[in-house]
Amino acid sequence: MKSILLFALLPFTLFAQQKNPVATGCDLLIRNGKIIDGGGNSWYYGDIAVNDGKIAAVGRQLNYTGEKTIDATGLIVAPGFIDVHTHLEGDETKDPNATNFIMDGVTTCITGNCGSSNTDIGKYLHFIDSLKLSINVATLIGHNDVRKSVMGRANRDATPEELQKMEEIVDQAMKDGAVGFSTGLIYVPGTYTKTPEIVALAKEAAKYNGIYATHMRDEGDSVTYAIEEALTIGREAKIPVEISHFKLSGQHNWGRSKETVPMIEAARKEGIEVTIDQYPYTASSTSISTLIPDEILADGQDSIRARLQNPATRKYVIKYMLGRLKKRRLKHYDYTVVSYYSPDTTYNGKSIEQINLMKGRKHKKKFEAQTIIDLMMTGGAGAVFHGMGDEDLKRIMKYPFNMFASDASIRVFGSGMPHPRGYGTNARVLAKYVRDEKLLSLQQAIYKLAKLPAVNLKLEKRGELKVGYYADVIIFDPAKVKDQASYDKPHQYSLGMIHVFVNGIQVLKNNVHTGATPGRFVKKVKM
Ligand SMILES: [Zn+2]
């Protein structure tokens, strides 16, 4: 009986084998996910096969068997997110697992922003590759550190010899694998630098098809002049421009994205390759030194202290600060919340208004300005500034050439009161702005989080789910993904990220970090 049945089935079996040849083996097979490939396309049900850290196949019902198989039924499978604006310098060894990024779907960070980077990129490459992180890292070469290494914090123009030295550093950095050149023109010594010096250095990056990423000279009252300067640099150095953390600061400037976003569009029409990036929050975060006049900040901490000890200078600084506060139509420094002050951590999470009262001073803005000077005299502090409007944030977010960025570093869980963006940026985009407010479609958001950054920074074979690309793959629950980090409780990981693979290795498994550190230094594609 058995043999008869076998005999009867034989032709069918043969036929089936011809149509379905033996399944190909692979290291990892992700089955039945809703695949969003990163290119802006909507999802389809499909599988991904990974071999040797790269995507071997992607499509419907792949005939593969995996050494390891993941069932992604009901989940989105997408390319790992590329965070275009981070500041990892100095924090790389604090948590090589980079858990805050991994839990938020980030597989590659671009560091070296706002003019602040390592200056020896060859050395940095070896450091990253020998340290081993869970995330990939690419870097820009930062103007402030290049300038400091040649002429310190001097408040003057560079001599021709100094400019040449700076050009050589940028040239070497690009040869060593930097993705571009960054400036931070509100920080010392960027603030002392005129446009021609930046054009000259941007030209060095342009020779290697790098980009120019800028924290502009102003994001408030003079924002349109600052955008013009960034575009001038792009035009004259013939280099793509990325304007970092695009925003409108100060309540009296709210609504002006109606002017600034069209400036970007007009520049693109003119032929300048310009993009912008944004963190999806209405508070910013930086040093409280940005509240003090630039000229006070030259030449380092001892000089800052000496200047601020002079009664006449103090008077001038307080007048300057109160003038700016008035312009913002504010009566107190309640919008400035200290995130990290090392001499007294009880200040962390308190506003300047509150700290001033803690010091037993009168509830007056004049004394609050004095409190800021006191903090500056003792080394300065990091702070979160609540100063942006929701309407601008949304208008910027909808702009097709806007990307997302945390503007953060590797977070040490529980340390200080940092901006929540270091934990929740991408989950916030997916939860608040895609799922709840429907400002963007899921495929648009993923395009802005993966392919657009990869194309913009010319990262080789990343940012899309394509055959031959590195297997930076994330799997998340579109119904559950959500940021948890808040201004009051910033140390909270995002929810909904289920599995994360970096270069084909699993870094997050069922929402738990595996401890794997397969990240590597990522160079720009050679052109
Ligand atoms: Zn910045």
mmCIF file of N, CA, C and O in Angstrom, residues 26-78:
data_model
loop_
_atom_site.group_PDB
_atom_site.id
_atom_site.type_symbol
_atom_site.label_atom_id
_atom_site.label_comp_id
_atom_site.label_asym_id
_atom_site.label_seq_id
_atom_site.Cartn_x
_atom_site.Cartn_y
_atom_site.Cartn_z
ATOM 1 N N CYS A 26 21.370 30.232 4.244
ATOM 2 C CA CYS A 26 21.893 31.558 4.584
ATOM 3 C C CYS A 26 22.074 31.644 6.101
ATOM 4 O O CYS A 26 21.554 30.811 6.845
ATOM 5 N N ASP A 27 22.805 32.668 6.532
ATOM 6 C CA ASP A 27 23.068 32.820 7.970
ATOM 7 C C ASP A 27 21.798 33.198 8.724
ATOM 8 O O ASP A 27 21.562 32.751 9.832
ATOM 9 N N LEU A 28 21.030 34.075 8.104
ATOM 10 C CA LEU A 28 19.853 34.615 8.789
ATOM 11 C C LEU A 28 18.727 34.775 7.785
ATOM 12 O O LEU A 28 18.939 35.273 6.677
ATOM 13 N N LEU A 29 17.555 34.331 8.192
ATOM 14 C CA LEU A 29 16.382 34.507 7.345
ATOM 15 C C LEU A 29 15.303 35.213 8.158
ATOM 16 O O LEU A 29 14.928 34.756 9.232
ATOM 17 N N ILE A 30 14.853 36.335 7.652
ATOM 18 C CA ILE A 30 13.755 37.061 8.301
ATOM 19 C C ILE A 30 12.521 36.825 7.447
ATOM 20 O O ILE A 30 12.518 37.147 6.259
ATOM 21 N N ARG A 31 11.500 36.227 8.068
ATOM 22 C CA ARG A 31 10.327 35.769 7.317
ATOM 23 C C ARG A 31 9.087 36.614 7.596
ATOM 24 O O ARG A 31 8.879 37.074 8.710
ATOM 25 N N ASN A 32 8.270 36.765 6.570
ATOM 26 C CA ASN A 32 6.879 37.248 6.712
ATOM 27 C C ASN A 32 6.737 38.652 7.294
ATOM 28 O O ASN A 32 5.724 38.970 7.897
ATOM 29 N N GLY A 33 7.759 39.482 7.161
ATOM 30 C CA GLY A 33 7.650 40.846 7.668
ATOM 31 C C GLY A 33 6.943 41.740 6.667
ATOM 32 O O GLY A 33 6.737 41.369 5.509
ATOM 33 N N LYS A 34 6.550 42.910 7.140
ATOM 34 C CA LYS A 34 6.093 43.946 6.212
ATOM 35 C C LYS A 34 7.348 44.730 5.868
ATOM 36 O O LYS A 34 7.862 45.485 6.709
ATOM 37 N N ILE A 35 7.833 44.555 4.673
ATOM 38 C CA ILE A 35 9.116 45.150 4.310
ATOM 39 C C ILE A 35 8.938 46.569 3.774
ATOM 40 O O ILE A 35 8.169 46.794 2.829
ATOM 41 N N ILE A 36 9.631 47.502 4.409
ATOM 42 C CA ILE A 36 9.717 48.869 3.873
ATOM 43 C C ILE A 36 11.188 49.061 3.529
ATOM 44 O O ILE A 36 12.046 49.075 4.415
ATOM 45 N N ASP A 37 11.485 49.178 2.237
ATOM 46 C CA ASP A 37 12.886 49.051 1.811
ATOM 47 C C ASP A 37 13.739 50.302 2.029
ATOM 48 O O ASP A 37 14.942 50.260 1.827
ATOM 49 N N GLY A 38 13.107 51.407 2.408
ATOM 50 C CA GLY A 38 13.883 52.626 2.671
ATOM 51 C C GLY A 38 13.846 53.610 1.525
ATOM 52 O O GLY A 38 14.149 54.788 1.694
ATOM 53 N N GLY A 39 13.501 53.126 0.355
ATOM 54 C CA GLY A 39 13.495 53.980 -0.831
ATOM 55 C C GLY A 39 12.241 54.830 -0.976
ATOM 56 O O GLY A 39 12.037 55.460 -2.013
ATOM 57 N N GLY A 40 11.378 54.825 0.029
ATOM 58 C CA GLY A 40 10.154 55.630 -0.035
ATOM 59 C C GLY A 40 8.948 54.821 -0.474
ATOM 60 O O GLY A 40 7.855 55.350 -0.602
ATOM 61 N N ASN A 41 9.163 53.517 -0.715
ATOM 62 C CA ASN A 41 8.059 52.667 -1.163
ATOM 63 C C ASN A 41 7.245 52.151 0.015
ATOM 64 O O ASN A 41 7.772 52.007 1.116
ATOM 65 N N SER A 42 5.988 51.835 -0.253
ATOM 66 C CA SER A 42 5.133 51.276 0.784
ATOM 67 C C SER A 42 5.542 49.830 1.069
ATOM 68 O O SER A 42 6.347 49.237 0.345
ATOM 69 N N TRP A 43 4.968 49.252 2.112
ATOM 70 C CA TRP A 43 5.380 47.909 2.543
ATOM 71 C C TRP A 43 4.814 46.813 1.654
ATOM 72 O O TRP A 43 3.796 47.006 0.980
ATOM 73 N N TYR A 44 5.483 45.681 1.664
ATOM 74 C CA TYR A 44 4.936 44.451 1.076
ATOM 75 C C TYR A 44 5.366 43.298 1.975
ATOM 76 O O TYR A 44 6.356 43.412 2.707
ATOM 77 N N TYR A 45 4.620 42.183 1.947
ATOM 78 C CA TYR A 45 4.999 41.017 2.745
ATOM 79 C C TYR A 45 6.183 40.336 2.091
ATOM 80 O O TYR A 45 6.134 40.021 0.898
ATOM 81 N N GLY A 46 7.219 40.111 2.838
ATOM 82 C CA GLY A 46 8.379 39.485 2.229
ATOM 83 C C GLY A 46 9.385 38.958 3.240
ATOM 84 O O GLY A 46 9.175 39.023 4.452
ATOM 85 N N ASP A 47 10.488 38.446 2.682
ATOM 86 C CA ASP A 47 11.551 37.833 3.480
ATOM 87 C C ASP A 47 12.886 38.501 3.138
ATOM 88 O O ASP A 47 13.043 39.073 2.055
ATOM 89 N N ILE A 48 13.822 38.348 4.039
ATOM 90 C CA ILE A 48 15.187 38.832 3.780
ATOM 91 C C ILE A 48 16.170 37.733 4.159
ATOM 92 O O ILE A 48 16.066 37.168 5.260
ATOM 93 N N ALA A 49 17.085 37.440 3.266
ATOM 94 C CA ALA A 49 18.148 36.473 3.572
ATOM 95 C C ALA A 49 19.458 37.231 3.729
ATOM 96 O O ALA A 49 19.764 38.115 2.928
ATOM 97 N N VAL A 50 20.199 36.882 4.764
ATOM 98 C CA VAL A 50 21.468 37.558 5.052
ATOM 99 C C VAL A 50 22.600 36.537 5.075
ATOM 100 O O VAL A 50 22.469 35.470 5.681
ATOM 101 N N ASN A 51 23.673 36.870 4.406
ATOM 102 C CA ASN A 51 24.870 36.030 4.408
ATOM 103 C C ASN A 51 26.110 36.905 4.588
ATOM 104 O O ASN A 51 26.216 37.948 3.917
ATOM 105 N N ASP A 52 27.014 36.488 5.440
ATOM 106 C CA ASP A 52 28.272 37.225 5.646
ATOM 107 C C ASP A 52 28.057 38.720 5.877
ATOM 108 O O ASP A 52 28.794 39.553 5.348
ATOM 109 N N GLY A 53 27.021 39.042 6.624
ATOM 110 C CA GLY A 53 26.808 40.445 7.000
ATOM 111 C C GLY A 53 26.132 41.294 5.946
ATOM 112 O O GLY A 53 25.920 42.488 6.159
ATOM 113 N N LYS A 54 25.830 40.685 4.804
ATOM 114 C CA LYS A 54 25.175 41.458 3.739
ATOM 115 C C LYS A 54 23.856 40.818 3.329
ATOM 116 O O LYS A 54 23.634 39.633 3.564
ATOM 117 N N ILE A 55 23.002 41.627 2.721
ATOM 118 C CA ILE A 55 21.709 41.127 2.277
ATOM 119 C C ILE A 55 21.915 40.295 1.008
ATOM 120 O O ILE A 55 22.424 40.793 -0.002
ATOM 121 N N ALA A 56 21.551 38.998 1.102
ATOM 122 C CA ALA A 56 21.754 38.087 -0.035
ATOM 123 C C ALA A 56 20.531 38.075 -0.935
ATOM 124 O O ALA A 56 20.648 37.869 -2.145
ATOM 125 N N ALA A 57 19.370 38.252 -0.341
ATOM 126 C CA ALA A 57 18.139 38.269 -1.138
ATOM 127 C C ALA A 57 17.058 38.989 -0.356
ATOM 128 O O ALA A 57 17.068 38.987 0.874
ATOM 129 N N VAL A 58 16.164 39.622 -1.083
ATOM 130 C CA VAL A 58 15.017 40.266 -0.450
ATOM 131 C C VAL A 58 13.847 40.149 -1.409
ATOM 132 O O VAL A 58 14.000 40.376 -2.608
ATOM 133 N N GLY A 59 12.697 39.703 -0.906
ATOM 134 C CA GLY A 59 11.543 39.561 -1.791
ATOM 135 C C GLY A 59 10.474 38.692 -1.165
ATOM 136 O O GLY A 59 10.552 38.326 0.006
ATOM 137 N N ARG A 60 9.482 38.351 -1.980
ATOM 138 C CA ARG A 60 8.355 37.552 -1.484
ATOM 139 C C ARG A 60 8.735 36.088 -1.434
ATOM 140 O O ARG A 60 9.328 35.573 -2.378
ATOM 141 N N GLN A 61 8.392 35.417 -0.367
ATOM 142 C CA GLN A 61 8.527 33.960 -0.212
ATOM 143 C C GLN A 61 9.843 33.425 -0.768
ATOM 144 O O GLN A 61 9.876 32.629 -1.697
ATOM 145 N N LEU A 62 10.923 33.887 -0.204
ATOM 146 C CA LEU A 62 12.247 33.449 -0.663
ATOM 147 C C LEU A 62 12.436 31.963 -0.379
ATOM 148 O O LEU A 62 12.023 31.475 0.670
ATOM 149 N N ASN A 63 13.083 31.282 -1.306
ATOM 150 C CA ASN A 63 13.351 29.861 -1.099
ATOM 151 C C ASN A 63 14.725 29.688 -0.437
ATOM 152 O O ASN A 63 15.690 29.265 -1.068
ATOM 153 N N TYR A 64 14.782 30.106 0.809
ATOM 154 C CA TYR A 64 16.026 30.039 1.571
ATOM 155 C C TYR A 64 15.767 29.310 2.878
ATOM 156 O O TYR A 64 14.641 29.316 3.387
ATOM 157 N N THR A 65 16.793 28.675 3.408
ATOM 158 C CA THR A 65 16.694 28.205 4.793
ATOM 159 C C THR A 65 17.777 28.916 5.584
ATOM 160 O O THR A 65 18.919 29.012 5.138
ATOM 161 N N GLY A 66 17.417 29.421 6.719
ATOM 162 C CA GLY A 66 18.381 30.176 7.517
ATOM 163 C C GLY A 66 18.943 29.349 8.648
ATOM 164 O O GLY A 66 18.233 28.534 9.233
ATOM 165 N N GLU A 67 20.226 29.557 8.945
ATOM 166 C CA GLU A 67 20.795 28.936 10.138
ATOM 167 C C GLU A 67 20.021 29.454 11.351
ATOM 168 O O GLU A 67 19.861 28.782 12.346
ATOM 169 N N LYS A 68 19.581 30.709 11.191
ATOM 170 C CA LYS A 68 18.755 31.319 12.217
ATOM 171 C C LYS A 68 17.573 31.937 11.470
ATOM 172 O O LYS A 68 17.765 32.564 10.425
ATOM 173 N N THR A 69 16.369 31.716 11.984
ATOM 174 C CA THR A 69 15.187 32.280 11.313
ATOM 175 C C THR A 69 14.408 33.137 12.300
ATOM 176 O O THR A 69 14.256 32.775 13.461
ATOM 177 N N ILE A 70 13.968 34.267 11.814
ATOM 178 C CA ILE A 70 13.142 35.145 12.645
ATOM 179 C C ILE A 70 11.804 35.333 11.969
ATOM 180 O O ILE A 70 11.743 35.660 10.778
ATOM 181 N N ASP A 71 10.749 35.098 12.719
ATOM 182 C CA ASP A 71 9.409 35.307 12.185
ATOM 183 C C ASP A 71 9.001 36.749 12.486
ATOM 184 O O ASP A 71 8.881 37.131 13.645
ATOM 185 N N ALA A 72 8.819 37.532 11.441
ATOM 186 C CA ALA A 72 8.501 38.957 11.626
ATOM 187 C C ALA A 72 7.034 39.248 11.327
ATOM 188 O O ALA A 72 6.676 40.375 10.988
ATOM 189 N N THR A 73 6.195 38.264 11.475
ATOM 190 C CA THR A 73 4.764 38.446 11.202
ATOM 191 C C THR A 73 4.204 39.628 12.003
ATOM 192 O O THR A 73 4.408 39.715 13.209
ATOM 193 N N GLY A 74 3.540 40.518 11.314
ATOM 194 C CA GLY A 74 2.914 41.678 11.974
ATOM 195 C C GLY A 74 3.869 42.815 12.259
ATOM 196 O O GLY A 74 3.466 43.842 12.793
ATOM 197 N N LEU A 75 5.146 42.627 11.911
ATOM 198 C CA LEU A 75 6.155 43.651 12.240
ATOM 199 C C LEU A 75 6.696 44.311 10.974
ATOM 200 O O LEU A 75 6.656 43.731 9.893
ATOM 201 N N ILE A 76 7.207 45.515 11.137
ATOM 202 C CA ILE A 76 7.860 46.223 10.027
ATOM 203 C C ILE A 76 9.333 45.835 10.001
ATOM 204 O O ILE A 76 10.000 45.825 11.046
ATOM 205 N N VAL A 77 9.814 45.505 8.804
ATOM 206 C CA VAL A 77 11.240 45.242 8.616
ATOM 207 C C VAL A 77 11.776 46.397 7.773
ATOM 208 O O VAL A 77 11.270 46.659 6.679
ATOM 209 N N ALA A 78 12.775 47.108 8.297
ATOM 210 C CA ALA A 78 13.253 48.321 7.624
ATOM 211 C C ALA A 78 14.771 48.413 7.716
ATOM 212 O O ALA A 78 15.390 47.746 8.557
#
